[in-house]
Coordinates of C-alpha atoms and ligand atoms in Angstrom, one line a residue:
M153 CA 4.5 -10.1 4.5
R154 CA 6.8 -13.0 4.4
R155 CA 10.0 -14.2 6.1
P156 CA 14.0 -14.5 3.3
A157 CA 13.8 -18.5 3.0
V158 CA 17.5 -18.1 3.7
R159 CA 19.0 -14.1 4.2
P160 CA 20.0 -13.3 0.1
L161 CA 23.9 -13.3 -0.3
A162 CA 23.3 -9.7 -1.1
L163 CA 22.2 -8.0 1.8
V164 CA 25.0 -9.8 4.3
A165 CA 27.2 -8.7 2.0
L166 CA 25.9 -5.4 0.6
A167 CA 28.3 -3.4 3.4
G168 CA 31.5 -4.7 1.7
A169 CA 29.5 -4.7 -1.6
L170 CA 28.5 -1.3 -2.1
V171 CA 31.6 0.7 -1.3
S172 CA 34.4 -2.3 -2.6
T173 CA 34.1 -3.2 -5.9
G174 CA 30.5 -5.7 -5.6
A175 CA 32.8 -8.6 -5.6
A176 CA 31.4 -12.0 -4.8
A177 CA 30.9 -13.0 -1.2
P178 CA 30.8 -16.6 0.3
P179 CA 27.2 -17.8 0.8
T180 CA 25.6 -17.3 4.6
T181 CA 21.7 -18.9 5.9
A182 CA 22.1 -16.0 8.9
A183 CA 18.8 -15.6 10.6
A184 CA 15.5 -14.0 9.0
P185 CA 15.0 -10.7 10.3
P186 CA 12.4 -10.2 12.9
K187 CA 9.6 -8.1 11.5
V188 CA 8.3 -5.9 14.2
P189 CA 5.5 -2.2 13.9
V190 CA 7.9 -0.4 15.1
A191 CA 11.1 0.7 15.8
A192 CA 13.7 4.0 17.0
G193 CA 17.5 4.9 17.4
Y194 CA 20.1 6.1 15.1
G195 CA 21.1 6.0 11.3
G196 CA 18.5 6.2 9.6
A197 CA 15.2 4.5 9.2
V198 CA 12.7 2.1 6.9
A199 CA 9.9 1.3 7.5
S200 CA 7.5 -1.0 4.8
V201 CA 5.0 -4.3 5.1
D202 CA 8.1 -6.6 4.4
A203 CA 10.8 -7.3 7.3
D204 CA 13.2 -8.6 4.2
A205 CA 13.4 -4.9 2.0
S206 CA 13.1 -3.4 5.0
A207 CA 16.7 -5.5 5.5
V208 CA 17.5 -4.2 3.0
G209 CA 17.1 -0.9 2.9
I210 CA 18.5 -0.4 6.5
A211 CA 21.6 -1.8 5.1
V212 CA 22.4 0.2 2.5
L213 CA 22.2 3.1 5.2
R214 CA 24.3 0.9 7.5
S215 CA 26.9 0.9 4.5
G216 CA 26.7 4.3 4.3
G217 CA 24.2 5.0 1.6
N218 CA 21.3 7.6 1.6
A219 CA 17.7 7.4 1.7
V220 CA 17.6 8.0 -1.8
D221 CA 19.9 5.3 -2.5
A222 CA 17.8 3.0 0.4
A223 CA 14.7 3.5 -1.2
V224 CA 15.5 2.2 -4.0
A225 CA 17.3 -0.5 -3.1
T226 CA 13.7 -1.3 -1.0
A227 CA 11.9 -0.7 -3.7
A228 CA 13.3 -3.8 -5.5
A229 CA 13.4 -5.9 -3.2
L230 CA 9.6 -5.5 -2.9
G231 CA 9.2 -5.9 -6.6
V232 CA 10.6 -9.6 -5.2
T233 CA 8.4 -10.4 -2.3
E234 CA 5.6 -8.5 -3.2
P235 CA 5.2 -8.8 -6.6
Y236 CA 1.7 -8.6 -6.5
S237 CA 2.1 -4.7 -4.9
A238 CA 5.4 -2.8 -7.0
G239 CA 7.4 -4.2 -9.2
V240 CA 9.6 -2.7 -12.8
G241 CA 6.1 -3.0 -14.6
G242 CA 4.5 -0.9 -12.2
G243 CA 4.2 3.0 -11.8
G244 CA 4.9 5.7 -8.8
Y245 CA 5.4 8.8 -6.6
L246 CA 8.1 9.8 -5.2
V247 CA 9.3 12.6 -2.1
Y248 CA 12.2 13.8 -1.2
Y249 CA 13.5 16.3 1.5
D250 CA 17.1 17.1 1.4
A251 CA 18.1 17.4 3.9
K252 CA 21.2 20.2 2.8
S253 CA 19.2 22.5 1.0
R254 CA 15.7 22.1 2.8
R255 CA 13.7 21.3 -0.2
V256 CA 11.3 19.0 -0.8
H257 CA 10.9 17.1 -4.2
T258 CA 9.3 15.0 -6.5
I259 CA 8.8 12.9 -8.9
D260 CA 6.0 11.9 -10.9
G261 CA 7.2 8.2 -12.3
R262 CA 3.6 7.3 -13.6
E263 CA 2.8 4.7 -15.6
T264 CA 0.8 6.5 -18.8
A265 CA -1.0 5.6 -21.6
P266 CA 0.2 5.2 -25.4
A267 CA -0.2 8.0 -27.7
S268 CA -3.0 5.8 -29.5
A269 CA -5.4 6.1 -26.7
T270 CA -8.6 8.5 -26.6
A271 CA -11.1 9.1 -24.5
T272 CA -12.6 5.6 -25.1
L273 CA -9.8 3.3 -24.1
F274 CA -12.4 1.3 -22.4
Q275 CA -16.0 1.7 -24.8
E276 CA -16.7 -1.0 -27.6
N277 CA -19.6 0.2 -29.1
G278 CA -20.6 3.4 -27.2
V279 CA -20.2 1.3 -24.1
P280 CA -17.7 0.7 -21.2
I281 CA -16.3 -2.9 -20.7
P282 CA -16.8 -4.3 -18.2
F283 CA -14.2 -3.2 -14.6
E284 CA -13.2 -6.8 -14.2
E285 CA -12.8 -6.7 -18.3
G286 CA -11.1 -4.1 -18.1
Q287 CA -8.8 -5.4 -15.5
T288 CA -6.8 -8.0 -17.2
S289 CA -5.9 -7.0 -20.7
G290 CA -3.0 -5.4 -22.6
R291 CA -5.4 -2.5 -23.3
S292 CA -5.1 -1.6 -19.6
V293 CA -2.0 -1.7 -18.9
G294 CA 1.1 1.4 -19.8
V295 CA 4.2 2.4 -19.8
P296 CA 6.1 1.5 -16.6
G297 CA 7.3 4.3 -14.3
T298 CA 9.3 2.3 -11.9
P299 CA 12.4 1.4 -13.2
A300 CA 12.6 5.5 -14.7
T301 CA 11.7 7.2 -11.9
W302 CA 15.3 4.5 -9.8
T303 CA 17.4 5.9 -12.3
S304 CA 15.4 9.6 -11.9
A305 CA 15.4 9.6 -7.9
L306 CA 19.3 8.3 -8.3
D307 CA 21.1 10.6 -11.3
A308 CA 18.9 13.1 -8.9
W309 CA 20.2 12.3 -5.6
G310 CA 21.8 9.2 -5.2
S311 CA 25.3 8.3 -4.0
R312 CA 25.0 4.8 -5.5
P313 CA 25.3 3.2 -8.8
L314 CA 22.4 1.2 -9.1
R315 CA 24.1 -2.3 -9.9
Q316 CA 24.9 -1.9 -6.3
L317 CA 21.1 -1.3 -5.2
L318 CA 19.6 -3.9 -7.3
K319 CA 21.7 -6.9 -6.3
P320 CA 19.9 -7.5 -2.8
A321 CA 17.1 -7.4 -4.6
E322 CA 18.3 -9.9 -7.4
E323 CA 19.6 -12.3 -5.1
L324 CA 16.3 -12.9 -3.1
A325 CA 14.9 -13.3 -6.0
R326 CA 17.5 -15.5 -7.2
D327 CA 17.8 -17.4 -3.3
G328 CA 13.9 -17.6 -2.9
F329 CA 12.0 -16.8 0.7
T330 CA 9.8 -18.1 2.2
V331 CA 5.8 -18.5 1.3
D332 CA 3.7 -16.9 4.0
A333 CA -0.3 -16.7 4.0
T334 CA -0.4 -13.2 2.6
F335 CA 2.2 -14.2 0.1
R336 CA 0.0 -17.1 -0.6
S337 CA -4.0 -15.5 0.0
Q338 CA -2.9 -12.4 -2.6
T339 CA -2.1 -15.2 -5.2
E340 CA -5.3 -16.9 -4.3
L341 CA -7.2 -14.5 -5.3
N342 CA -5.8 -14.0 -8.6
Q343 CA -5.9 -18.4 -9.4
A344 CA -8.9 -17.9 -11.7
R345 CA -7.4 -15.0 -13.4
F346 CA -3.7 -16.4 -13.2
K347 CA -4.3 -20.2 -14.8
D348 CA -5.4 -18.4 -17.8
F349 CA -1.4 -17.3 -18.2
P350 CA 1.0 -20.3 -19.0
D351 CA 3.6 -17.9 -18.1
T352 CA 2.3 -16.5 -15.3
A353 CA 1.3 -19.7 -13.7
K354 CA 4.1 -21.0 -14.0
L355 CA 6.0 -18.3 -11.7
F356 CA 3.3 -18.5 -9.0
L357 CA 0.9 -22.0 -9.9
P358 CA 4.4 -24.0 -9.4
G359 CA 3.8 -27.1 -10.4
G360 CA -0.5 -25.9 -11.0
A361 CA -1.3 -25.5 -7.4
L362 CA -0.5 -22.6 -4.8
P363 CA 2.7 -21.8 -2.7
V364 CA 2.4 -23.6 -0.1
V365 CA 2.9 -22.3 3.6
G366 CA 6.3 -21.9 4.0
S367 CA 7.4 -22.9 0.8
T368 CA 10.7 -21.3 -0.7
F369 CA 9.5 -18.7 -4.0
K370 CA 12.3 -17.9 -6.6
N371 CA 12.3 -16.1 -9.2
P372 CA 14.9 -16.4 -11.2
D373 CA 13.8 -14.5 -14.2
L374 CA 13.5 -11.6 -12.3
A375 CA 16.3 -11.9 -11.2
A376 CA 18.2 -11.9 -14.5
T377 CA 15.8 -8.8 -15.4
Y378 CA 17.5 -7.1 -12.3
A379 CA 21.0 -7.8 -13.4
E380 CA 20.7 -6.8 -16.7
L381 CA 18.6 -3.4 -15.3
G382 CA 21.8 -3.3 -13.7
R383 CA 24.2 -3.8 -16.0
K384 CA 22.9 -2.0 -19.3
G385 CA 20.6 1.0 -16.5
T386 CA 16.9 1.0 -16.2
G387 CA 16.7 2.4 -20.1
A388 CA 16.7 -1.4 -20.7
L389 CA 13.8 -1.5 -20.1
Y390 CA 12.4 0.8 -23.0
R391 CA 15.1 0.0 -25.4
G392 CA 15.7 -3.1 -26.9
P393 CA 14.8 -6.4 -25.7
I394 CA 13.0 -6.2 -23.0
A395 CA 11.0 -3.6 -24.8
E396 CA 10.7 -5.2 -27.1
D397 CA 9.3 -8.5 -25.0
I398 CA 6.9 -6.4 -22.9
V399 CA 5.4 -5.1 -25.8
R400 CA 4.7 -7.9 -27.5
A401 CA 2.8 -9.1 -24.3
V402 CA 0.7 -6.3 -24.5
R403 CA -0.2 -6.3 -28.3
T404 CA -1.1 -10.6 -28.1
P405 CA -1.8 -11.5 -24.3
P406 CA -0.4 -14.3 -24.1
V407 CA -3.6 -15.8 -23.1
D408 CA -4.0 -20.0 -23.0
P409 CA -5.4 -20.7 -26.4
A410 CA -7.8 -22.7 -23.9
A411 CA -8.8 -20.1 -21.8
S412 CA -12.8 -19.4 -22.2
R413 CA -11.7 -15.5 -20.8
K414 CA -12.4 -12.8 -23.4
V415 CA -8.2 -11.1 -22.6
R416 CA -8.1 -7.3 -24.9
S417 CA -5.2 -6.8 -26.3
G418 CA -4.0 -2.9 -25.6
D419 CA -2.2 -0.6 -28.5
L420 CA 1.7 -0.3 -26.2
T421 CA 4.2 0.3 -29.4
T422 CA 8.2 0.0 -28.9
R423 CA 8.1 4.7 -29.6
D424 CA 5.6 4.5 -26.5
L425 CA 7.8 3.4 -23.6
R426 CA 11.2 5.2 -25.5
A427 CA 9.1 7.7 -25.9
Y428 CA 8.7 7.3 -21.5
E429 CA 9.6 10.2 -19.2
T430 CA 9.2 10.6 -15.1
K431 CA 8.4 14.2 -13.8
R432 CA 10.1 16.2 -12.0
Q433 CA 7.4 19.0 -10.7
A434 CA 6.7 20.6 -7.9
P435 CA 5.1 19.6 -4.6
T436 CA 1.9 20.8 -3.1
Q437 CA 1.9 22.2 0.0
V438 CA -0.5 23.3 2.6
S439 CA 0.5 24.5 6.3
Y440 CA -1.6 23.2 8.7
R441 CA -1.8 23.1 12.9
G442 CA 2.2 25.3 12.1
L443 CA 3.4 22.8 9.9
D444 CA 4.1 22.4 6.2
V445 CA 3.1 19.4 5.3
Y446 CA 4.8 18.5 1.2
S447 CA 3.1 15.8 -0.8
M448 CA 2.6 14.8 -4.4
A449 CA 1.1 16.8 -6.9
P450 CA -1.2 16.2 -9.7
S451 CA -1.6 13.6 -12.3
S452 CA -1.9 11.9 -8.1
S453 CA -5.3 13.5 -6.3
G454 CA -3.7 12.8 -3.2
G455 CA -1.9 16.4 -2.0
T456 CA -4.5 18.5 -3.7
T457 CA -7.8 16.1 -1.9
V458 CA -5.0 15.4 1.1
G459 CA -3.8 19.2 1.6
E460 CA -7.7 20.7 1.2
A461 CA -9.1 18.6 3.9
L462 CA -6.9 19.2 6.0
N463 CA -7.3 22.9 5.0
I464 CA -10.7 22.1 6.1
L465 CA -10.4 20.7 9.3
E466 CA -7.5 23.6 9.9
G467 CA -10.7 25.6 11.9
T468 CA -11.2 22.3 14.4
D469 CA -9.9 21.8 17.0
L470 CA -10.2 18.4 17.2
G471 CA -7.9 17.7 20.0
S472 CA -10.8 18.8 22.2
L473 CA -14.1 16.6 21.0
S474 CA -15.6 13.9 20.6
E475 CA -14.5 10.3 19.0
A476 CA -17.9 10.3 17.5
Q477 CA -17.0 14.2 16.2
Y478 CA -14.1 14.5 15.1
L479 CA -14.8 11.0 13.4
H480 CA -17.9 13.1 11.7
R481 CA -15.5 16.6 10.7
F482 CA -12.8 14.4 9.2
I483 CA -15.9 12.2 7.3
E484 CA -17.3 15.2 6.6
A485 CA -14.1 16.4 5.0
S486 CA -12.8 13.7 3.5
R487 CA -16.9 14.2 1.5
I488 CA -15.7 17.3 0.4
S489 CA -12.7 17.3 -0.7
F490 CA -13.4 14.2 -3.2
A491 CA -16.5 16.0 -4.7
D492 CA -13.8 18.6 -5.8
R493 CA -10.8 15.6 -6.6
G494 CA -13.5 14.2 -9.4
R495 CA -14.4 17.2 -10.7
W496 CA -10.8 18.6 -11.6
V497 CA -8.2 16.6 -10.7
G498 CA -6.5 14.8 -13.8
D499 CA -2.8 14.6 -15.7
P500 CA -2.3 18.4 -15.4
A501 CA -0.4 17.7 -19.2
A502 CA -3.9 17.2 -20.4
V503 CA -6.4 18.8 -18.9
D504 CA -6.4 22.9 -16.9
V505 CA -5.9 21.6 -13.3
P506 CA -6.8 24.2 -10.2
T507 CA -3.8 23.1 -7.6
R508 CA -3.1 26.0 -6.7
Q509 CA -6.2 26.8 -6.2
L510 CA -7.9 24.0 -4.7
L511 CA -4.7 24.3 -1.7
S512 CA -5.8 27.9 -0.6
Q513 CA -7.1 27.7 2.8
R514 CA -9.7 30.1 1.0
Y515 CA -10.7 28.0 -0.8
A516 CA -11.2 25.3 2.1
D517 CA -12.9 27.9 4.0
S518 CA -15.8 28.9 1.6
R519 CA -16.0 24.0 1.4
A520 CA -15.5 23.7 5.5
C521 CA -18.6 26.4 6.2
L522 CA -20.8 23.8 5.2
I523 CA -19.6 21.4 8.0
S524 CA -22.8 20.7 10.4
P525 CA -22.0 20.1 13.8
D526 CA -25.8 17.7 13.9
R527 CA -26.1 16.5 10.3
A528 CA -24.2 14.4 8.2
L529 CA -24.1 16.0 4.3
T530 CA -25.3 13.6 1.4
S531 CA -23.4 12.4 -1.4
P532 CA -23.2 12.5 -4.1
L533 CA -21.6 16.5 -2.9
A534 CA -20.8 18.3 -5.9
P535 CA -18.8 20.0 -6.0
G536 CA -17.6 24.0 -5.9
D537 CA -15.4 26.3 -8.1
P538 CA -11.6 26.3 -6.1
R539 CA -10.8 29.3 -9.3
R540 CA -14.0 31.5 -7.8
P541 CA -14.4 30.5 -4.2
Q542 CA -18.3 31.0 -2.8
P543 CA -19.2 30.6 0.5
C544 CA -20.7 27.6 0.9
A545 CA -21.3 27.0 -2.6
T546 CA -21.9 23.9 -4.5
T547 CA -21.8 25.3 -8.2
G548 CA -20.9 22.1 -10.2
R549 CA -23.1 19.1 -10.3
A550 CA -22.9 16.2 -8.0
A551 CA -21.2 13.2 -9.8
P552 CA -20.2 10.0 -7.9
T553 CA -16.6 8.9 -7.3
T554 CA -15.7 6.3 -10.0
Y555 CA -14.3 3.1 -8.8
E556 CA -10.0 2.9 -8.2
G557 CA -8.4 -1.0 -7.0
E558 CA -7.2 -0.4 -3.6
N559 CA -3.7 -2.9 -4.1
T560 CA 0.2 -0.8 -4.6
T561 CA 2.1 -0.8 -1.0
H562 CA 4.5 1.8 0.4
L563 CA 7.9 2.4 2.1
T564 CA 9.1 5.5 4.0
V565 CA 12.7 6.3 4.2
A566 CA 15.6 8.3 6.8
D567 CA 19.1 8.5 6.5
R568 CA 21.6 9.4 9.4
W569 CA 22.3 13.0 7.2
G570 CA 18.0 14.4 8.0
N571 CA 16.9 12.8 3.8
V572 CA 13.9 11.4 3.9
V573 CA 12.1 9.2 1.1
S574 CA 8.5 8.6 1.4
Y575 CA 7.5 6.8 -1.7
T576 CA 4.4 4.4 -2.7
L577 CA 4.5 1.7 -5.7
T578 CA 2.1 -0.2 -7.8
I579 CA 1.0 -1.7 -10.6
E580 CA -2.4 -1.0 -9.2
S581 CA -5.0 -4.0 -8.7
T582 CA -3.0 -7.2 -7.0
G583 CA -1.3 -8.8 -9.5
G584 CA -2.1 -5.9 -12.3
S585 CA -2.8 -7.1 -15.3
A586 CA -2.2 -11.0 -14.3
I587 CA 0.1 -10.7 -17.6
T588 CA 3.5 -12.5 -16.9
V589 CA 6.7 -10.6 -19.8
P590 CA 7.4 -14.3 -20.6
G591 CA 10.6 -15.4 -19.1
R592 CA 11.0 -11.7 -17.8
G593 CA 9.8 -12.3 -14.3
F594 CA 7.5 -8.8 -13.5
L595 CA 4.1 -8.3 -14.1
L596 CA 2.5 -5.7 -15.6
N597 CA 0.1 -2.6 -14.1
N598 CA -3.3 -2.9 -14.9
E599 CA -2.9 0.8 -14.2
L600 CA -4.8 2.5 -16.9
T601 CA -8.3 1.7 -15.0
D602 CA -7.0 4.9 -13.1
F603 CA -9.0 6.7 -16.0
S604 CA -12.6 6.8 -15.8
F605 CA -14.0 4.4 -18.8
A606 CA -16.8 6.5 -19.0
P607 CA -17.3 10.8 -17.6
A608 CA -18.3 9.4 -14.0
A609 CA -21.5 11.5 -14.5
P610 CA -23.6 12.4 -17.6
G611 CA -23.0 15.7 -18.6
V612 CA -20.4 15.9 -16.0
P613 CA -16.8 17.4 -17.2
D614 CA -13.9 14.9 -16.6
P615 CA -11.4 15.6 -16.2
N616 CA -9.9 11.4 -16.0
L617 CA -11.3 10.5 -19.4
P618 CA -8.4 8.2 -20.7
G619 CA -6.3 10.6 -23.8
P620 CA -3.0 10.2 -25.5
G621 CA 0.4 9.4 -23.3
K622 CA -2.0 11.3 -20.2
R623 CA -1.6 10.0 -17.3
P624 CA -4.2 8.4 -15.2
R625 CA -5.3 9.5 -11.8
S626 CA -3.9 8.1 -8.6
S627 CA -4.9 9.0 -5.7
M628 CA -1.2 8.1 -3.8
S629 CA -0.5 10.3 -0.8
P630 CA 3.4 10.2 -0.6
T631 CA 3.3 12.9 2.6
I632 CA 6.7 14.5 4.1
V633 CA 5.4 17.1 7.4
L634 CA 8.7 19.4 8.2
D635 CA 8.5 22.2 10.9
D636 CA 10.5 24.7 10.3
G637 CA 12.0 23.7 7.6
R638 CA 13.1 20.1 9.1
P639 CA 11.1 17.1 8.4
V640 CA 9.3 15.7 11.6
L641 CA 7.1 13.5 10.1
A642 CA 6.4 11.3 6.8
V643 CA 3.5 9.1 5.9
G644 CA 2.4 6.8 2.6
S645 CA 0.0 4.0 2.1
P646 CA -1.8 1.5 -0.7
G647 CA -5.0 1.4 -1.2
G648 CA -5.8 3.3 -4.2
A649 CA -9.0 6.1 -3.1
T650 CA -8.6 5.0 0.6
I651 CA -4.7 6.3 0.6
I652 CA -5.8 9.4 0.6
T653 CA -8.0 8.9 3.6
T654 CA -5.9 6.5 5.1
V655 CA -3.0 8.7 5.4
L656 CA -5.7 12.0 5.7
Q657 CA -6.0 9.9 9.3
T658 CA -2.8 8.8 10.0
L659 CA -1.8 12.5 10.2
I660 CA -5.1 13.8 11.9
G661 CA -5.0 10.3 14.7
H662 CA -0.9 11.7 15.5
L663 CA -1.4 15.3 15.4
D664 CA -4.4 16.8 16.6
R665 CA -5.4 13.6 18.6
G666 CA -2.2 12.8 20.4
L667 CA -2.1 9.2 19.3
P668 CA 1.5 7.9 18.5
L669 CA 2.0 7.2 15.0
V670 CA 2.9 3.2 15.5
D671 CA -0.9 4.2 16.7
A672 CA -2.1 6.6 14.7
I673 CA -1.9 4.1 12.1
A674 CA -3.7 1.1 13.6
A675 CA -6.4 2.5 14.2
P676 CA -9.2 1.3 13.4
R677 CA -10.2 3.2 9.8
A678 CA -13.1 5.1 7.9
S679 CA -13.2 6.3 4.7
Q680 CA -15.8 8.4 2.9
R681 CA -15.3 9.1 -1.1
N682 CA -18.0 10.9 -1.9
Q683 CA -20.6 7.8 -1.5
T684 CA -23.3 7.5 0.3
T685 CA -21.8 5.4 2.7
T686 CA -18.8 5.7 4.9
E687 CA -16.1 2.6 4.8
L688 CA -15.9 1.8 8.7
E689 CA -13.3 -1.1 9.5
P690 CA -14.7 -3.8 11.4
G691 CA -13.0 -1.6 14.9
L692 CA -15.4 1.3 14.1
W693 CA -18.0 -1.2 12.4
N694 CA -18.2 -2.8 16.2
S695 CA -18.1 0.7 18.2
P696 CA -20.7 2.1 20.2
V697 CA -19.4 5.5 18.0
R698 CA -21.6 4.3 14.6
A699 CA -24.9 4.1 16.2
E700 CA -23.2 8.3 17.0
L701 CA -22.6 8.9 14.2
E702 CA -25.7 7.1 12.7
A703 CA -27.3 9.6 14.7
L704 CA -25.9 12.7 13.1
G705 CA -27.1 11.4 9.5
Q706 CA -23.6 9.3 8.3
G707 CA -24.1 5.2 6.5
F708 CA -21.0 2.7 6.7
R709 CA -21.2 -0.5 5.0
Q710 CA -17.9 -2.5 6.2
N711 CA -14.6 -2.9 4.4
P712 CA -12.9 -5.3 6.5
E713 CA -9.6 -4.4 5.9
I714 CA -8.5 -0.6 5.0
G715 CA -4.9 0.7 3.1
A716 CA -1.1 -0.4 4.9
A717 CA 1.2 2.5 6.2
T718 CA 4.1 3.0 7.1
G719 CA 6.0 6.3 8.3
V720 CA 8.9 7.6 9.7
Q721 CA 8.9 10.0 12.3
R722 CA 12.5 12.2 14.3
L723 CA 11.6 12.6 17.7
P724 CA 12.4 15.6 19.5
D725 CA 15.7 13.8 21.5
G726 CA 16.8 13.3 17.6
R727 CA 16.0 9.4 17.3
W728 CA 14.5 8.2 13.6
L729 CA 11.0 6.3 14.8
A730 CA 10.1 4.0 12.2
A731 CA 6.2 2.3 12.4
A732 CA 4.3 -0.1 10.1
E733 CA 1.6 -1.5 10.4
T734 CA 0.8 -4.2 13.8
S735 CA -1.5 -6.1 11.8
R736 CA -3.2 -5.1 8.1
R737 CA -1.7 -7.8 5.5
G738 CA 0.0 -10.1 8.3
G739 CA 1.4 -6.3 9.5
G740 CA 4.5 -4.3 8.8
S741 CA 8.4 -3.8 9.2
A742 CA 10.2 -1.1 11.2
M743 CA 14.1 -0.6 11.4
V744 CA 15.7 1.7 12.9
V745 CA 20.2 1.1 11.9
R746 CA 21.6 1.5 14.9
P747 CA 18.3 0.2 17.8
Y748 CA 18.6 3.1 20.5
G749 CA 15.7 3.7 23.8
R750 CA 11.7 2.4 24.0
P751 CA 9.8 3.4 20.6
Ligands
LIG846 N1 -3.0 2.4 -8.5 C1 -3.5 4.1 -6.8 C2 -3.0 4.7 -7.2 O1 -2.2 4.9 -7.8 O2 -4.3 5.7 -6.3

């Protein structure tokens, strides 16, 4: 989203640094990489929201690094240029296709609640605290999973040391990047709460004011943190001085004594940080139009919910339908699968999640028969029981979908060997908890607000209540699609619970409606999440199709912008295509190592 002030030294010198000793090269002021939403060619591809981050990934690929190396380096750069969406203070989910074995693997790097957490973490005197108060608090901070994700991925599949892969991001943090309108507006959105935390204000409100568009934004503290993690490994965030600083910031939030805001502390301990582990687990898998769609299993609800919706849609020829009927089916499949998500999906380490049954075609068929071509369902819709599928049955009691913030970021990488990474990472809200770890240059997440503060409806089981060491349910849906064991497509998006509908809409837009990937990403979005109204972006709100859908009983409300997807595609001629947003969040950045031909 921002153009770099100067090309960072390590980015330009990366090829040499990666293959030799990492020795310094002379400073450079090479031009900023251009920001384009689609590119095609050979040697590998990177798509992210940010041109500088994509360029870091491309430099890694060009120097002989693989997709996992590039994904880690790109993610670290996003921690600099997208500090309100991602960083070492947060967590995420990484899905990896390994070309040699033709298998898909995943890493669950979700944040975890403290060991002391109970179901009433966000309640006082039996009453949920206001959501906004939970957002800006130590209470909402989970143990970060992002640093451990990088190490887990590199240990398993990487080919370059972490130290070298963090170097470009370290230099980007030290040398700075040029502030653009999106960075300024995201800072403005947070201005009131950032002001209440002196360390956050010092970093993100330089001189007490919003960063000026066109100015250079530097984060030397983050550069030092990356340097330390590079030297010592990411374990340095989980034990030792950085861990102690994190725990102190959570337990005694560094609030301006003059602030009127009530900032609750959290109960994170150094033991919680030391105990953190990523999880390697089987991906979700469904067959759709003869392809295999892989994504993230719980603790994310992304894979099961996108997968169930695809299974529901499998029996309908979406390509032959009118625009209104196509959108109607998409909305209804989303509504049904969200009803099941709410009832059944949480952290499988803490609750019994029927993942396999939610993904069965038999169950989806039993739910698909609820859809009528000429009348919309009403929400909240009751869930079914995937363990005992009954045709057209809604067995449980309906509950509304709980609120989730809409931030996060996604990157997608492919390399020359055919390995692919689809990686979504977050600090939850735009600006996370607003708590910057003093002297460390990164914001702490407020991921625990993804838990239900109270059961979604009285008397209805809620699998997403807080618990000790539990992972809050996510919607992140990093997805990889295979055709006969080879990757054809990978996509993902930020956007809280709208991630699921964005990934679903992008997949069916491309696979069923025949849209080129960049157009499927750019298409105006709708998001139905078992709520009385479906959110519409302006492109659909202002379209005649809205009236056609309203005639079917669909209800709508506006959402100015939903998601910010990126993806890669293997073209039939063997080239990689990278695709990103044309305009959302200021447009994304698609790059390939050796551009060739028309995208
Ligand atoms: N915090 C966004 C998600 O986990 O879905």
